[in-house]
Coordinates of C-alpha atoms and ligand atoms in Angstrom, one line a residue:
M336 CA 35.1 101.5 44.9
A337 CA 33.6 99.2 42.6
E338 CA 29.9 100.1 41.8
S339 CA 28.8 96.7 43.1
I340 CA 31.5 94.5 46.2
Q341 CA 30.3 91.1 45.0
K342 CA 29.8 88.0 47.9
L343 CA 31.0 85.0 45.7
P344 CA 33.9 86.5 42.7
E345 CA 34.3 84.1 39.7
D346 CA 37.4 82.2 42.1
G347 CA 35.1 81.5 44.7
F348 CA 36.7 83.0 47.7
R349 CA 34.2 85.1 49.8
I350 CA 35.8 89.0 49.7
N351 CA 35.5 89.3 53.5
Q352 CA 33.1 92.6 55.4
F353 CA 33.6 95.3 57.1
P354 CA 30.4 96.6 57.2
M355 CA 30.0 100.6 57.9
A356 CA 27.8 101.1 61.4
A357 CA 24.4 103.0 60.0
H358 CA 22.6 105.2 62.8
G359 CA 18.7 106.1 62.4
F360 CA 15.3 105.7 63.5
F361 CA 16.0 101.6 62.4
R362 CA 18.2 100.6 63.7
K363 CA 17.1 103.1 67.2
Y364 CA 14.5 100.1 67.1
R365 CA 16.8 97.2 66.6
N366 CA 18.9 97.8 68.8
L367 CA 15.6 97.4 70.9
S368 CA 14.1 94.5 69.1
Q369 CA 17.9 92.8 70.1
W370 CA 18.5 94.1 72.5
V371 CA 14.7 92.3 73.6
F372 CA 15.7 89.0 72.6
I373 CA 19.1 88.3 73.2
A374 CA 17.4 89.2 76.6
I375 CA 14.4 86.9 76.3
F376 CA 16.5 83.9 75.0
I377 CA 19.0 83.9 78.1
I378 CA 16.7 84.6 81.4
L379 CA 13.6 81.8 79.5
P380 CA 15.9 79.3 81.1
W381 CA 16.1 80.6 84.8
V382 CA 12.1 81.7 84.8
K383 CA 9.7 79.2 86.3
I384 CA 6.3 79.1 86.0
N385 CA 3.6 77.4 88.5
G386 CA 7.4 75.6 89.3
L387 CA 8.5 74.3 86.4
P388 CA 11.0 75.7 83.4
A389 CA 9.3 78.0 81.7
I390 CA 10.6 75.4 78.7
L391 CA 11.8 72.3 79.1
I392 CA 12.5 70.3 76.3
N393 CA 13.4 67.1 78.2
I394 CA 13.6 64.5 75.6
P395 CA 14.7 61.4 77.4
D396 CA 11.6 61.9 80.0
R397 CA 9.1 63.0 76.8
R398 CA 8.5 66.0 79.1
F399 CA 7.3 69.4 77.2
T400 CA 6.8 72.6 80.0
F401 CA 5.9 75.7 78.1
F402 CA 4.9 78.8 80.1
G403 CA 3.5 76.1 83.7
L404 CA 2.5 73.7 81.0
S405 CA 3.4 70.1 81.0
F406 CA 2.8 67.6 77.5
W407 CA 3.6 64.2 76.6
G408 CA 5.6 62.8 74.0
H409 CA 2.1 61.7 72.9
D410 CA 0.8 65.5 72.2
A411 CA 3.0 65.2 69.3
P412 CA -0.2 66.1 67.8
L413 CA 0.8 70.3 69.2
L414 CA 4.0 70.0 67.1
F415 CA 2.0 70.4 64.0
F416 CA -0.1 73.3 65.7
V417 CA 3.3 74.7 66.7
L418 CA 5.1 74.3 63.4
A419 CA 1.7 75.4 61.0
S420 CA 1.0 78.4 63.1
F421 CA 4.6 79.5 63.2
S422 CA 5.5 78.3 58.9
L423 CA 1.7 79.9 58.4
G424 CA 2.3 82.9 60.0
L425 CA 5.9 83.7 58.5
L426 CA 4.7 82.9 55.4
L427 CA 2.2 85.9 56.1
A428 CA 4.1 88.1 57.2
T429 CA 6.7 87.7 53.9
S430 CA 3.6 87.6 52.0
V431 CA 3.2 91.6 53.7
W432 CA 6.5 92.9 54.5
G433 CA 8.3 90.9 53.1
R434 CA 12.1 89.4 54.6
V435 CA 11.1 91.6 57.7
W436 CA 11.7 88.0 59.2
C437 CA 15.4 88.3 58.6
G438 CA 16.4 91.3 59.5
W439 CA 15.0 91.7 62.6
A440 CA 13.6 87.9 64.6
C441 CA 16.0 85.9 62.8
P442 CA 18.1 83.9 65.6
Q443 CA 21.4 83.9 63.2
T444 CA 21.1 88.6 62.3
I445 CA 20.5 89.7 66.1
T446 CA 23.3 87.5 67.0
I447 CA 25.8 88.7 64.4
D448 CA 24.6 92.3 64.6
G449 CA 23.6 92.6 68.5
L450 CA 27.1 89.9 69.7
F451 CA 29.4 89.9 67.8
R452 CA 29.8 92.9 65.5
R453 CA 29.5 95.1 68.6
I454 CA 32.6 93.2 70.0
E455 CA 34.9 93.6 66.4
T456 CA 33.6 97.6 67.1
L457 CA 34.9 97.3 69.9
V458 CA 38.3 95.9 69.8
E459 CA 38.7 96.1 66.6
G460 CA 37.8 100.2 65.8
N461 CA 35.4 100.3 63.5
H462 CA 34.8 99.0 59.7
I463 CA 38.2 101.1 58.2
A464 CA 40.4 100.2 60.7
R465 CA 39.5 96.3 60.8
K466 CA 39.5 97.0 57.5
K467 CA 42.8 98.0 57.8
L468 CA 44.2 95.0 59.6
Y469 CA 42.8 92.8 57.7
E470 CA 45.0 93.3 55.7
K471 CA 48.4 94.0 56.8
S472 CA 50.2 91.8 57.6
F473 CA 50.5 89.6 60.9
D474 CA 52.1 92.5 63.6
K475 CA 51.7 92.4 67.6
E476 CA 48.3 94.5 67.4
K477 CA 47.5 92.2 64.7
I478 CA 47.5 89.1 67.1
V479 CA 46.7 91.1 70.1
K480 CA 43.2 92.4 68.7
G481 CA 42.6 89.4 66.8
A482 CA 43.2 87.5 70.3
I483 CA 40.8 89.0 72.2
K484 CA 38.8 88.9 69.7
W485 CA 38.1 85.5 69.9
F486 CA 38.3 84.8 73.0
L487 CA 35.6 87.6 73.3
F488 CA 33.8 85.1 70.1
F489 CA 34.4 82.2 72.4
A490 CA 33.2 83.8 76.1
I491 CA 29.3 84.4 74.3
S492 CA 29.4 81.5 72.1
L493 CA 29.8 79.3 75.3
I494 CA 27.4 81.8 77.2
L495 CA 25.1 80.8 73.8
S496 CA 25.6 77.0 73.5
H497 CA 25.1 76.6 77.7
T498 CA 21.9 78.6 77.5
F499 CA 20.4 76.8 74.2
F500 CA 21.0 73.8 76.2
A501 CA 19.3 74.7 79.4
Y502 CA 16.3 74.7 77.2
F503 CA 16.6 70.6 77.2
T504 CA 18.3 70.1 80.1
G505 CA 17.1 72.5 83.2
S506 CA 18.9 74.9 84.1
G507 CA 20.0 73.7 87.3
K508 CA 20.8 70.7 86.2
L509 CA 23.1 72.5 83.4
L510 CA 24.8 74.4 86.1
S511 CA 25.3 71.4 87.7
I512 CA 27.1 69.3 85.2
A513 CA 28.9 72.6 84.0
L514 CA 30.3 73.1 87.2
G515 CA 31.6 69.0 88.1
P516 CA 34.0 67.4 86.5
P517 CA 33.6 66.8 82.3
S518 CA 34.2 62.7 83.2
E519 CA 31.2 62.8 85.3
N520 CA 28.7 64.2 81.9
L521 CA 31.2 63.0 79.3
T522 CA 28.5 62.6 76.4
T523 CA 26.6 66.2 77.2
F524 CA 30.7 68.2 77.9
L525 CA 31.4 66.6 73.9
I526 CA 28.1 68.2 72.5
V527 CA 27.4 71.4 74.6
N528 CA 31.5 72.0 73.4
T529 CA 31.4 70.1 70.1
T530 CA 27.9 72.9 70.2
T531 CA 30.0 75.6 71.4
L532 CA 32.7 75.5 68.2
V533 CA 30.2 75.3 65.8
I534 CA 28.6 78.6 67.3
L535 CA 32.6 80.1 67.2
F536 CA 32.5 79.6 63.3
N537 CA 29.5 80.5 62.2
F538 CA 28.8 84.0 64.2
G539 CA 32.2 84.5 64.8
W540 CA 33.3 84.1 60.3
F541 CA 30.9 82.4 58.4
K542 CA 28.9 85.3 59.5
E543 CA 26.0 86.3 56.7
R544 CA 26.9 83.9 54.4
L545 CA 24.7 80.7 56.3
C546 CA 22.0 83.9 54.5
T547 CA 23.2 84.1 51.5
V548 CA 24.4 81.1 50.4
I549 CA 22.8 77.8 53.0
C550 CA 19.8 79.5 54.4
P551 CA 16.6 78.1 51.7
Y552 CA 13.8 80.9 53.2
G553 CA 16.1 83.8 51.1
R554 CA 15.3 81.5 47.9
L555 CA 11.3 81.2 48.6
Q556 CA 11.6 85.3 48.6
S557 CA 9.9 85.3 44.5
V558 CA 7.0 81.9 45.3
L559 CA 6.3 83.7 48.9
M560 CA 6.4 87.8 47.2
D561 CA 4.7 89.5 45.2
E562 CA 5.0 93.4 43.4
N563 CA 3.2 94.5 47.0
S564 CA 5.2 93.2 49.4
L565 CA 7.2 95.4 51.4
V566 CA 11.1 95.4 50.6
V567 CA 13.7 97.2 51.0
A568 CA 13.8 99.2 47.7
Y569 CA 16.1 102.2 46.1
D570 CA 13.7 104.5 44.0
E571 CA 15.0 104.0 41.0
K572 CA 12.6 107.1 39.3
R573 CA 13.8 109.5 41.8
G574 CA 17.2 108.7 42.3
E575 CA 18.3 108.3 38.9
P576 CA 20.4 109.6 36.4
R577 CA 22.7 109.5 39.6
K578 CA 25.0 112.7 40.4
S579 CA 28.2 111.6 39.3
C580 CA 31.8 114.3 38.8
N581 CA 31.2 115.1 35.4
T582 CA 27.4 115.3 35.0
D583 CA 27.4 118.3 37.4
S584 CA 25.8 120.0 35.1
E585 CA 23.1 117.8 34.0
E586 CA 19.2 117.6 35.6
T587 CA 20.6 114.5 38.0
G588 CA 18.1 112.7 41.1
D589 CA 19.1 112.0 44.3
C590 CA 21.0 109.8 44.8
I591 CA 25.1 111.8 45.2
N592 CA 26.6 108.2 44.0
C593 CA 27.8 108.9 48.1
F594 CA 28.3 103.9 48.4
K595 CA 27.1 104.6 52.0
C596 CA 23.6 101.9 51.5
V597 CA 26.4 99.9 50.2
A598 CA 29.3 100.8 52.6
V599 CA 26.9 99.5 55.9
C600 CA 25.3 96.4 53.7
P601 CA 26.2 93.4 55.7
T602 CA 25.5 91.7 52.7
G603 CA 27.6 93.8 50.4
I604 CA 25.8 94.3 48.1
D605 CA 24.2 97.1 46.6
I606 CA 20.8 97.6 46.8
R607 CA 20.4 100.3 44.0
R608 CA 20.7 97.6 42.1
G609 CA 17.2 96.3 42.1
I610 CA 16.1 93.4 45.0
Q611 CA 17.7 91.0 45.7
M612 CA 18.6 88.0 47.4
E613 CA 21.4 88.2 49.5
C614 CA 19.1 91.5 50.7
I615 CA 17.5 90.9 53.9
A616 CA 16.1 92.9 55.1
C617 CA 17.6 95.4 57.8
T618 CA 17.3 98.9 56.5
S619 CA 20.9 99.5 57.7
C620 CA 20.8 101.1 53.8
I621 CA 18.1 103.3 54.6
D622 CA 19.3 105.2 57.4
A623 CA 22.6 105.8 55.9
C624 CA 20.4 106.7 52.8
D625 CA 18.2 109.2 54.7
E626 CA 21.6 111.1 56.6
I627 CA 22.7 111.7 53.3
M628 CA 19.2 112.9 51.9
R629 CA 19.0 115.4 55.5
I630 CA 22.5 116.3 54.7
T631 CA 21.3 117.5 50.5
K632 CA 18.4 118.7 52.3
K633 CA 16.0 115.8 50.2
P634 CA 13.1 114.1 51.3
K635 CA 14.0 111.6 53.0
G636 CA 12.8 107.6 51.6
L637 CA 14.9 107.4 48.9
I638 CA 15.7 103.7 50.5
R639 CA 12.5 103.0 51.8
Y640 CA 10.4 100.4 53.0
E641 CA 8.0 100.2 49.2
S642 CA 6.8 97.9 46.9
E643 CA 6.8 97.0 43.4
N644 CA 3.8 98.5 42.6
G645 CA 4.4 101.8 44.8
L646 CA 7.6 102.3 43.2
K647 CA 5.8 102.7 40.0
G648 CA 3.3 104.7 41.7
E649 CA 0.4 102.5 42.1
N650 CA -1.1 101.4 45.0
T651 CA -0.6 98.5 47.3
V652 CA -2.6 96.1 48.4
F653 CA -1.9 94.9 50.9
W654 CA -5.0 92.3 51.7
K655 CA -5.3 89.8 48.5
M656 CA -5.9 86.3 47.8
K657 CA -3.1 84.8 48.4
T658 CA -1.9 87.1 51.9
N659 CA -6.8 86.2 53.6
I660 CA -5.2 82.0 52.8
Y661 CA -2.2 82.7 54.7
L662 CA -4.0 85.2 56.9
G663 CA -6.4 82.4 57.2
L664 CA -5.3 79.6 57.7
T665 CA -2.5 81.2 60.0
L666 CA -6.0 81.5 62.2
L667 CA -6.7 77.9 62.3
S668 CA -3.6 76.6 63.1
V669 CA -3.6 78.7 66.7
I670 CA -6.9 78.7 66.9
G671 CA -6.3 74.5 66.6
L672 CA -3.5 75.0 68.9
F673 CA -5.5 77.3 71.8
L674 CA -8.3 74.5 71.2
F675 CA -5.7 71.3 72.2
I676 CA -4.6 73.1 75.5
F677 CA -6.9 74.2 76.3
N678 CA -8.9 70.5 75.8
R679 CA -6.2 68.3 76.9
S680 CA -7.3 67.0 80.4
G681 CA -4.8 66.0 82.4
L682 CA -6.0 62.7 83.7
D683 CA -5.9 60.4 80.3
I684 CA -8.3 57.4 80.9
T685 CA -8.2 53.9 78.7
V686 CA -10.4 51.4 79.6
L687 CA -9.8 47.9 77.9
R688 CA -12.0 45.0 78.6
A689 CA -9.0 42.2 79.8
H690 CA -7.5 39.6 77.5
E691 CA -8.9 36.1 79.1
K692 CA -12.5 35.5 78.8
P693 CA -15.2 38.8 78.5
Y694 CA -17.1 37.8 81.0
Q695 CA -17.8 34.7 84.1
V696 CA -20.5 33.6 85.5
L697 CA -20.1 33.9 89.6
E698 CA -23.0 32.6 90.5
T699 CA -26.5 31.2 89.4
S700 CA -29.6 31.4 90.8
K701 CA -33.4 31.1 90.7
E702 CA -33.6 34.5 91.6
K703 CA -30.1 36.1 89.7
T704 CA -27.2 35.5 87.7
L705 CA -24.0 37.4 89.2
I706 CA -21.7 38.5 86.5
A707 CA -18.0 39.7 86.6
N708 CA -16.8 41.2 83.6
H709 CA -12.9 42.7 83.6
F710 CA -11.0 45.3 81.7
T711 CA -7.7 47.0 82.7
L712 CA -8.0 51.0 83.8
N713 CA -4.3 52.6 82.5
L714 CA -3.8 56.6 83.7
K715 CA -1.7 59.0 83.2
N716 CA -1.5 61.6 84.4
Q717 CA -0.8 64.5 82.1
S718 CA -0.2 67.3 84.1
S719 CA 2.2 68.8 86.2
L720 CA 0.9 67.4 89.5
K721 CA 0.7 64.7 90.9
M722 CA -2.7 63.1 91.6
E723 CA -4.4 60.6 93.3
V724 CA -7.2 58.1 91.5
D725 CA -10.6 56.6 92.2
I726 CA -13.9 55.5 91.3
I727 CA -16.7 55.3 92.7
R728 CA -17.0 51.8 93.1
T729 CA -21.5 50.8 93.6
D730 CA -23.7 51.9 90.6
T731 CA -27.1 51.5 90.5
I732 CA -29.7 50.5 88.0
G733 CA -33.0 51.5 89.2
N734 CA -32.8 49.3 92.3
T735 CA -29.9 46.7 90.7
K736 CA -27.1 47.4 93.1
I737 CA -24.1 47.6 90.7
E738 CA -19.9 46.9 92.6
I739 CA -16.8 47.4 90.7
I740 CA -14.1 46.2 93.0
A741 CA -10.5 47.6 92.3
S742 CA -8.4 46.7 95.0
A743 CA -5.6 48.8 94.1
L744 CA -7.6 52.1 94.2
P745 CA -6.8 55.3 95.4
I746 CA -3.9 55.6 93.7
T747 CA -1.0 58.1 93.8
I748 CA 0.1 59.1 90.7
P749 CA 3.0 61.3 89.8
P750 CA 3.7 63.5 87.1
G751 CA 3.8 62.3 83.6
E752 CA 3.8 59.4 85.3
A753 CA 1.4 55.7 84.0
K754 CA 0.3 53.7 86.4
K755 CA -2.2 50.3 85.3
N756 CA -5.1 48.4 87.1
H757 CA -7.7 46.4 87.2
I758 CA -10.8 46.6 88.5
F759 CA -13.5 43.9 88.1
I760 CA -17.8 44.7 87.3
K761 CA -20.2 42.6 89.5
F762 CA -23.7 42.5 88.1
P763 CA -27.1 41.0 87.6
K764 CA -27.8 39.4 83.7
S765 CA -31.2 40.8 84.4
I766 CA -29.5 43.9 82.8
L767 CA -27.9 43.3 79.9
D768 CA -29.6 43.8 77.0
K769 CA -31.4 41.2 74.1
K770 CA -27.7 40.8 72.7
S771 CA -26.5 40.2 76.3
H772 CA -24.8 44.1 76.5
H773 CA -25.4 46.7 78.8
K774 CA -23.4 50.8 77.9
F775 CA -22.3 51.3 81.8
Q776 CA -20.7 54.3 83.0
L777 CA -18.0 54.0 85.3
Q778 CA -17.1 57.5 87.1
V779 CA -13.5 58.2 88.0
T780 CA -12.5 60.8 90.7
R781 CA -8.9 63.1 90.6
K782 CA -7.5 64.9 93.4
S783 CA -5.2 67.1 93.0
K784 CA -4.6 70.4 95.2
D785 CA -7.1 70.9 96.5
T786 CA -9.3 70.5 93.3
T787 CA -11.7 66.9 92.0
R788 CA -11.7 65.6 89.9
K789 CA -15.0 64.0 88.4
Y790 CA -14.6 61.7 84.9
I791 CA -16.4 59.1 82.7
K792 CA -15.9 56.6 80.4
E793 CA -18.7 54.5 78.6
I794 CA -17.9 51.0 78.5
T795 CA -19.9 47.9 77.7
L796 CA -20.7 45.0 80.5
V797 CA -21.2 41.6 78.1
G798 CA -22.8 38.4 79.8
P799 CA -24.4 35.7 78.4
L800 CA -26.9 34.8 76.1
Ligands
SF4_1767 S1 23.3 106.6 50.2 FE1 22.0 107.6 49.1 S2 22.8 108.7 48.6 FE2 24.6 108.0 48.8 S3 24.7 106.1 47.0 FE3 22.7 104.4 48.5 S4 21.5 106.0 47.3 FE4 22.7 106.7 47.2
SF4_1768 S1 20.9 95.8 51.2 FE1 20.3 97.3 52.4 S2 18.2 96.5 53.9 FE2 19.4 94.6 52.7 S3 20.9 94.0 53.7 FE3 22.3 96.2 52.2 S4 21.8 97.2 54.5 FE4 20.4 95.5 55.1

């Protein structure tokens, strides 16, 4: 066997990979985590919390539901905190644990390894049988197995694309669209089926090429990681010189040059050549080598999670300055996200002075001058419940009565909808200060289900000087 399988030889054509199945400690936990992630992805669109889908990204209505909470287009700052928390968390994880995201949580790895490769193995057999089948010319067996494999790939792609769209349309609506004639929802039908083909192409054929040729995250590793970051690494000091046919009598390291670590590698690299951009930290080579170490009665961990410093026999410093900065920024973003969510009001109220004259003098007498100010009250129901909104009609300042006229109130506002109302505030001129202003607190009440909440909006009443 060649010492290294080149993914991209000079002629530009990729050599197809037929990774051998690895078994061991990491494989067991990766299987478990893959099933958990796949189950969450498939089940989540069907789960309802407070009568709402657990996650729904309704772009046409600019409405988003997230675990029982509803958000609207104007909650866009929330997106900033979500993206910042995710990106900074990823930087933090990469700086400490290297490409742990790629190996354990990336949808590309999970779907290929957890679904598509399992189907391939089920239909075509182990890595040797798959390679043999690939290399042989077309015959009945190759055609039949190929047809079954691609049929199952297509079925899985259909499920994945429909599940993906359920996050945007809601599972119920997607089901009715899927069961109805395509002509009734031609655009959705075309988008979902194009997505199915993209998924089929990506996970069925393109596979790890996305990780090694396209994904920018892999290329950022050299910037994000340092000599203290954990990576899947071969312990050269312990493994070299490797055992080979003509070195039987010499003193050799623990590596018996069995190439099992290369055979299990989904990206086809030889980890013994050092840390490489193509390594997605899937840990298969760790399991494969540990098995060899068990057979040769050597300690496990010739290939292991280790930092560059650890390989040199130096201490690994996890919590260095860079990591602390990432941690601090991640915590700030997460705190910002929670503050935003918990301080968000279910009712958005904006009170604006109407465009006409700032005030009207209603009556003038010796005793008093009565003035009216006209405002528009813009109300937006940001909650997931229907609500009834009203204002407190009268107020007093000392012994002076202030009257608020709002003929269209109370008003019922469905979730996500906005309503506009006119209000007139009648007050005597005597309450105005030298600048003919008076700060007034408008009291708005909101009733939804069994709860009533009161909001105070401060507005300025004006009159003639
Ligand atoms: S699996 Fe271990 S022993 Fe075998 S070639 Fe790889 S590093 Fe050497
Ligand atoms: S080198 Fe090891 S950890 Fe990296 S991709 Fe290959 S098998 Fe996975």
